[in-house]
CSV table of N, CA and C in Angstrom, one decimal:
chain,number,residue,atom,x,y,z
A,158,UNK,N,12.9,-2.1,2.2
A,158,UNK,CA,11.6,-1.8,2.7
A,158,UNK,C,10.8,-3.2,2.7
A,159,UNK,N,10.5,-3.5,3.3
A,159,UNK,CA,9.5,-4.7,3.7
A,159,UNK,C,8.2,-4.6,2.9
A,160,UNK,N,7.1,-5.9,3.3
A,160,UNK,CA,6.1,-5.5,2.4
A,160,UNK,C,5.1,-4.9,3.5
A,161,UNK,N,5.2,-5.0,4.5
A,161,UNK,CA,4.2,-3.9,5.4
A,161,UNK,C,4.7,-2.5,4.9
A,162,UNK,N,5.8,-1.9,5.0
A,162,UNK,CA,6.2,-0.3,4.7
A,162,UNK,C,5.8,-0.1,3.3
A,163,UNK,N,6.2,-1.2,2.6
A,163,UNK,CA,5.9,-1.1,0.7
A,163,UNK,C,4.5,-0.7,0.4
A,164,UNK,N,3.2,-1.2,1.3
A,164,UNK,CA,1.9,-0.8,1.8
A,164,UNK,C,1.5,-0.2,1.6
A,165,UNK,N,2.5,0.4,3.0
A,165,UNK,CA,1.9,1.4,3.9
A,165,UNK,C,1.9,3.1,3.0
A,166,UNK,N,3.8,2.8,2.0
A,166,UNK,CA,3.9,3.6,1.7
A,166,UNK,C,3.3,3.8,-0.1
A,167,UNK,N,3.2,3.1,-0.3
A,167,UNK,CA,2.0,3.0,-1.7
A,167,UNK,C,0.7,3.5,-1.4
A,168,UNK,N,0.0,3.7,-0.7
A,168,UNK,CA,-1.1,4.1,-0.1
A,168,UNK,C,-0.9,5.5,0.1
A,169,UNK,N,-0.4,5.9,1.6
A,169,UNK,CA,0.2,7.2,1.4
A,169,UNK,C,0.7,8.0,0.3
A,170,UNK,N,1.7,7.3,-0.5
A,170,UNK,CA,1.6,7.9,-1.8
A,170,UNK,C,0.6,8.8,-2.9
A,171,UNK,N,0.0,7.5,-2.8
A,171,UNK,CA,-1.6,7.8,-3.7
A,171,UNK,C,-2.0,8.8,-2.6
A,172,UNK,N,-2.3,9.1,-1.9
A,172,UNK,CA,-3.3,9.7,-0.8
A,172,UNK,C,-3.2,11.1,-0.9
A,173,UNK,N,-2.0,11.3,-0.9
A,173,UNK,CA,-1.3,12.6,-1.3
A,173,UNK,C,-1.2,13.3,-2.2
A,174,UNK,N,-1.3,12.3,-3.3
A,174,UNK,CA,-1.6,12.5,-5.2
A,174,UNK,C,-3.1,13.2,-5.1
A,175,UNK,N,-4.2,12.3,-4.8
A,175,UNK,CA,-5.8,12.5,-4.9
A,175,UNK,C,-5.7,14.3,-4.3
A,176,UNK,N,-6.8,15.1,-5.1
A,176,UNK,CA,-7.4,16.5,-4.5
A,176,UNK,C,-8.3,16.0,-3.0
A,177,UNK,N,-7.8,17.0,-2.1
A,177,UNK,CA,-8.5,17.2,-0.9
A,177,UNK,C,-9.2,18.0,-0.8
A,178,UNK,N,-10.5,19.0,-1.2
A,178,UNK,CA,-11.2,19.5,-1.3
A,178,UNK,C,-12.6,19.4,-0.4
A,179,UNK,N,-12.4,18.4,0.6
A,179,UNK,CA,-13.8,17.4,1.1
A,179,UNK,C,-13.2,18.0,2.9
A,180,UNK,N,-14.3,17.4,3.7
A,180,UNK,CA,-14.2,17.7,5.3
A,180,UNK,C,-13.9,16.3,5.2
A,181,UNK,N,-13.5,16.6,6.7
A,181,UNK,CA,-13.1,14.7,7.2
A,181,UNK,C,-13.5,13.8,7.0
A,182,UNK,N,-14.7,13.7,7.3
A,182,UNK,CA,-15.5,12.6,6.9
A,182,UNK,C,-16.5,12.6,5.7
A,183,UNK,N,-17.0,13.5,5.5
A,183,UNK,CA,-17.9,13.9,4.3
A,183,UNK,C,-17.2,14.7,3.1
A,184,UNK,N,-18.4,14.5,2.2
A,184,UNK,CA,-18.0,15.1,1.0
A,184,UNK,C,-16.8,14.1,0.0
A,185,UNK,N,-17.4,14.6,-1.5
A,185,UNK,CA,-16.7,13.5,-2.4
A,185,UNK,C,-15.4,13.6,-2.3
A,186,UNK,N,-14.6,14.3,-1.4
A,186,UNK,CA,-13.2,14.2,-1.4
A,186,UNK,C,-13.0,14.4,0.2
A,187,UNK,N,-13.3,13.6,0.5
A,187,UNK,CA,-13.1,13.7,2.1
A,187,UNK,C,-11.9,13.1,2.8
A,188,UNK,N,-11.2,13.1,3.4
A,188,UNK,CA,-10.1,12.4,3.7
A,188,UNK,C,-10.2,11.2,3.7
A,189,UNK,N,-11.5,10.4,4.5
A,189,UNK,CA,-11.4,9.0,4.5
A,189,UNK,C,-11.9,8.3,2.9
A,190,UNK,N,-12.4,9.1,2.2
A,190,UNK,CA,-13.1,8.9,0.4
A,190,UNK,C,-11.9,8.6,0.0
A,191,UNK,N,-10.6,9.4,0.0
A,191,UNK,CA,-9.6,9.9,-0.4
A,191,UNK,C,-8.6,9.2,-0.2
A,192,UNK,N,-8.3,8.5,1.2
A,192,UNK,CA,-7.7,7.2,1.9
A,192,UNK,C,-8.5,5.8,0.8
A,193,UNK,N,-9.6,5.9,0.7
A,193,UNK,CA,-10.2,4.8,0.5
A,193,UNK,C,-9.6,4.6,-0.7
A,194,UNK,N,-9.8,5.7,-1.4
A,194,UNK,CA,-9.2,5.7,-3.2
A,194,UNK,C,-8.1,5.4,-3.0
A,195,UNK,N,-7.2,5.7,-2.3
A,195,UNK,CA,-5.7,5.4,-2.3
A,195,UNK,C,-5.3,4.0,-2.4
A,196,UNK,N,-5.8,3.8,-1.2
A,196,UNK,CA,-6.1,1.8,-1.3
A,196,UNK,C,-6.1,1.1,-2.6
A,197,UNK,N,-7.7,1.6,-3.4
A,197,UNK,CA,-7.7,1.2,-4.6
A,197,UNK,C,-6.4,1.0,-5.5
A,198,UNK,N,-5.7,2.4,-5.5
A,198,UNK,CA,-4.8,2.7,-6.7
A,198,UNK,C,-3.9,1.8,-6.2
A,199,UNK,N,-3.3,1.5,-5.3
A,199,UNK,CA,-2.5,0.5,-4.4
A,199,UNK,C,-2.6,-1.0,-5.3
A,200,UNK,N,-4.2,-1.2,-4.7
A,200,UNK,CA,-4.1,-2.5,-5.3
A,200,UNK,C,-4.4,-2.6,-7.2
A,201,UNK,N,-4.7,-1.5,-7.5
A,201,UNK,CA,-4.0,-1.7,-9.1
A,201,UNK,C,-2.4,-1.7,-9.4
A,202,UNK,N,-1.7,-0.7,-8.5
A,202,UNK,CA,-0.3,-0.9,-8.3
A,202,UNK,C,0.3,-2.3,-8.6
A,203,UNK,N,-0.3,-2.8,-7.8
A,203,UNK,CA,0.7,-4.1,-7.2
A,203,UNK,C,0.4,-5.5,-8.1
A,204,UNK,N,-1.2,-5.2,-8.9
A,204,UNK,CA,-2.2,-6.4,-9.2
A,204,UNK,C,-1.4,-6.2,-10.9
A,205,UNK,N,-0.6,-5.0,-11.0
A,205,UNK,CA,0.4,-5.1,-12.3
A,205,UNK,C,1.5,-5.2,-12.0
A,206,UNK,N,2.0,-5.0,-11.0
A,206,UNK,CA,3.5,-5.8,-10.6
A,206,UNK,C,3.3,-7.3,-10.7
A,207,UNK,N,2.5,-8.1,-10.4
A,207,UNK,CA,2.3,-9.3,-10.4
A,207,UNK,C,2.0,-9.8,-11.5
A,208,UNK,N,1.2,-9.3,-12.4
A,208,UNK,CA,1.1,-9.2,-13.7
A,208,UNK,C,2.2,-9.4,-14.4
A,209,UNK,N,3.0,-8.6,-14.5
A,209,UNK,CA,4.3,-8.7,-15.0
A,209,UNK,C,5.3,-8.9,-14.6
A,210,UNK,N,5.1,-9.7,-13.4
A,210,UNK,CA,6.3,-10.8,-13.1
A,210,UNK,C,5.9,-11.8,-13.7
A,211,UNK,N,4.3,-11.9,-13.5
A,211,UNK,CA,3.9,-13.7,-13.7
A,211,UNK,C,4.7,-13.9,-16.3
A,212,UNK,N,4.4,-12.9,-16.5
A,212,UNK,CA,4.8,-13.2,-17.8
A,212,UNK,C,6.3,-12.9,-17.8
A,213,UNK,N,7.4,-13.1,-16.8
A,213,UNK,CA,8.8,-12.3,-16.4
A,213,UNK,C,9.3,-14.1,-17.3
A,214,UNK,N,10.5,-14.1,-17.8
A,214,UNK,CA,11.2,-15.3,-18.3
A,214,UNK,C,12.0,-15.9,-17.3
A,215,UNK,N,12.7,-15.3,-16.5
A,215,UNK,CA,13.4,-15.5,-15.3
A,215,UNK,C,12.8,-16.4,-14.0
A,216,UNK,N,12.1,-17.6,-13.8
A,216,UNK,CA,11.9,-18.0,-12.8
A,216,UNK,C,12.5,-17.4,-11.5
A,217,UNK,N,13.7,-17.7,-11.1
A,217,UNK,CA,14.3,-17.7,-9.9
A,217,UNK,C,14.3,-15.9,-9.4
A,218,UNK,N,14.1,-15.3,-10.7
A,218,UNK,CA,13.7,-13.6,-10.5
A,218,UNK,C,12.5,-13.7,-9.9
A,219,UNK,N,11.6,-14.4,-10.4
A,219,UNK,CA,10.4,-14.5,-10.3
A,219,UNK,C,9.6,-14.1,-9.0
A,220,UNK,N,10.1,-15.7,-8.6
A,220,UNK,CA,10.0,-16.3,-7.2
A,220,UNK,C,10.0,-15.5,-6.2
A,221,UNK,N,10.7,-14.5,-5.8
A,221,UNK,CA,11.1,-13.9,-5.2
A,221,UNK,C,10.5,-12.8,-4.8
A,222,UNK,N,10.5,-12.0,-6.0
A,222,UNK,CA,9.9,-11.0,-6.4
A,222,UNK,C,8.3,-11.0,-6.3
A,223,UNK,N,7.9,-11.7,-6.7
A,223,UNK,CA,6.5,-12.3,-6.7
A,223,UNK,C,6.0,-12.3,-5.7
A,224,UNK,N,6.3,-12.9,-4.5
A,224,UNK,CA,6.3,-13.5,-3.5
A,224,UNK,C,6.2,-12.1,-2.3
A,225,UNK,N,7.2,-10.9,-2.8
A,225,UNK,CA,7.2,-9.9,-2.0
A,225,UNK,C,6.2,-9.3,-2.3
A,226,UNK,N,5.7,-8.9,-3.5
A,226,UNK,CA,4.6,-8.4,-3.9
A,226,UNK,C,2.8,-9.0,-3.6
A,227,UNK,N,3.1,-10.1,-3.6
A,227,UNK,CA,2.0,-11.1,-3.3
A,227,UNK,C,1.8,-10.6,-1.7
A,228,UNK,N,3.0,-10.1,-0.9
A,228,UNK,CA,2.9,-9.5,0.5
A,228,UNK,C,2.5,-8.6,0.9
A,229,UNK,N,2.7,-7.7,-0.5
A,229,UNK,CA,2.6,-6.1,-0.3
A,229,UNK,C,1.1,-6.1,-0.4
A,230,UNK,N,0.5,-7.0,-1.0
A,230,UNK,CA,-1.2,-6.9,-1.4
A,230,UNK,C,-1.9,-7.6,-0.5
A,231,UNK,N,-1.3,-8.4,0.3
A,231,UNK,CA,-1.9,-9.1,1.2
A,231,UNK,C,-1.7,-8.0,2.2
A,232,UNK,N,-0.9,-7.3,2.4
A,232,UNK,CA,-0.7,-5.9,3.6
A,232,UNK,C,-1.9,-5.3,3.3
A,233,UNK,N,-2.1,-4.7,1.9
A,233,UNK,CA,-2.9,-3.6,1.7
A,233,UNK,C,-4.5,-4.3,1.9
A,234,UNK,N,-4.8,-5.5,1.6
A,234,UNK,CA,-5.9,-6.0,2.4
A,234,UNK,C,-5.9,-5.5,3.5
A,235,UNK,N,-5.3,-6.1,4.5
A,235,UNK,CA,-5.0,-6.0,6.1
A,235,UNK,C,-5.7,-4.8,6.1
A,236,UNK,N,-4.7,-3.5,5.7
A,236,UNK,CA,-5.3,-2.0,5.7
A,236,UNK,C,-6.4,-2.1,5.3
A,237,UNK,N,-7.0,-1.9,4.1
A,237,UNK,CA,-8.2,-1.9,3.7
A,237,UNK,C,-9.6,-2.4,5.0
A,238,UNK,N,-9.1,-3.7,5.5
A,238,UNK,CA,-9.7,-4.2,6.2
A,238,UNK,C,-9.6,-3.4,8.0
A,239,UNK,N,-8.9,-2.5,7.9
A,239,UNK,CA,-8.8,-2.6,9.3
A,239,UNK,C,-7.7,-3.2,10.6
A,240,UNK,N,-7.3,-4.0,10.4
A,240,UNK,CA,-6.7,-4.9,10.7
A,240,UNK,C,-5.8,-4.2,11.7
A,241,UNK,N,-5.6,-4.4,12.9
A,241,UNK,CA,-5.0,-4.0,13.9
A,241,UNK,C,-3.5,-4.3,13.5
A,242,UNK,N,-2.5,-3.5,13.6
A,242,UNK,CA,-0.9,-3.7,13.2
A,242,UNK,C,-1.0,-3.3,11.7
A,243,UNK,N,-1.8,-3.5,10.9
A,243,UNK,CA,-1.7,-3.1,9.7
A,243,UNK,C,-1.0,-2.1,9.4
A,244,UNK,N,-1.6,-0.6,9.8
A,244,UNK,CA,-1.4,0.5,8.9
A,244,UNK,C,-0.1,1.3,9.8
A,245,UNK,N,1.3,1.8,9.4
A,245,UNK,CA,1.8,2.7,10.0
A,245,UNK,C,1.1,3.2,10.9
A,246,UNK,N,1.9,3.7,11.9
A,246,UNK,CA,1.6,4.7,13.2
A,246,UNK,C,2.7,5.4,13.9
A,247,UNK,N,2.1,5.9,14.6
A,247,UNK,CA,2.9,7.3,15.6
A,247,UNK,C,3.8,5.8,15.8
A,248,UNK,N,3.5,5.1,16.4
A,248,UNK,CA,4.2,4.1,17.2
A,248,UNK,C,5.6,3.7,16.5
A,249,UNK,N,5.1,3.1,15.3
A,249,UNK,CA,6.3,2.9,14.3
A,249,UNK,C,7.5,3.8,14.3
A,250,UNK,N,7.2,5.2,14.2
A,250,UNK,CA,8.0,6.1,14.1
A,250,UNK,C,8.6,6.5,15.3
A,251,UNK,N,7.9,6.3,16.4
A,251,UNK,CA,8.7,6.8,17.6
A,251,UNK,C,10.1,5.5,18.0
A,252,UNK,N,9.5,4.3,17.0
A,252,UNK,CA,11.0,3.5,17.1
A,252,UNK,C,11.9,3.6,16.4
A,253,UNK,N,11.7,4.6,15.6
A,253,UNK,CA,12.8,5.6,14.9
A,253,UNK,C,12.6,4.3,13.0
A,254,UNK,N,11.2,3.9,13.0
A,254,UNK,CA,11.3,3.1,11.6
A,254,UNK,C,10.8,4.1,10.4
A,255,UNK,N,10.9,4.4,9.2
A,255,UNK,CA,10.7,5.6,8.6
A,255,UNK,C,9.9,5.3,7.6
A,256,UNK,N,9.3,6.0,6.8
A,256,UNK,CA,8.1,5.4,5.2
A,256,UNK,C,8.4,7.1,4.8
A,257,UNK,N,8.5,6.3,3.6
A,257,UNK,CA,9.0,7.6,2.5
A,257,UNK,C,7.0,8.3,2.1
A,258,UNK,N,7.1,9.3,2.1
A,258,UNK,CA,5.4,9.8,2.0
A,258,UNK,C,5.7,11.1,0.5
C-alpha cells in the first residue's frame, strides 16, 4: 500500500470506529465532525509511528520506514487540507485500485 492508500485508509478506518449519531452536516457527530476526528486520530497514528522509529536502533530500518510514514502524514495533511487528488474516490476504484475500509 502506498502512502496515499496508507492515508486514505487510516482515516476511513477511524471514521468508521467514531459513533454516527449526527445529520450530515450538523450536530456533534455529524459525518463531516466525524471525518474531521478521523483525521485527527490519523495524525496521532502516524505522529507515534514516527516516534518509534525515530528511537528504532536499526538505522537502515529506519530510513525507510520513516520516510514512508513521514508520507503517510504528509498525505493526511493534503486530506485534511482539501487538496485535490488527495482523498480516495469513485475514480480510484473504477481503476480497479482498492483501500481496505
Amino acid at each position: 500500500m502506498n502512502s496515499r492508500e496508507k492515508a486514505n485508509d487510516l482515516i476511513n478506518r477511524y471514521y468508521y470506529m467514531l459513533p454516527n449519531n449526527g445529520e450530515l452536516n450538523s450536530g456533534i457527530n455529524s459525518c463531516e465532525s466525524r471525518y474531521n476526528e478521523a483525521i485527527e486520530c490519523a495524525f496521532v497514528t502516524v505522529e507515534e509511528m514516527i516516534t518509534e522509529l525515530t528511537e528504532e536502533i536499526s538505522p537502515s530500518v529506519h530510513g525507510f520506514r520513516h520516510r514512508y510514514w513521514s508520507e503517510v502524514k504528509q498525505w493526511i495533511q493534503k486530506i485534511k487540507d482539501k487538496e485535490p487528488g488527495a482523498q480516495w474516490t469513485i475514480d480510484d476504484m473504477k481503476q480497479g485500485k482498492t483501500i481496505t475500509i
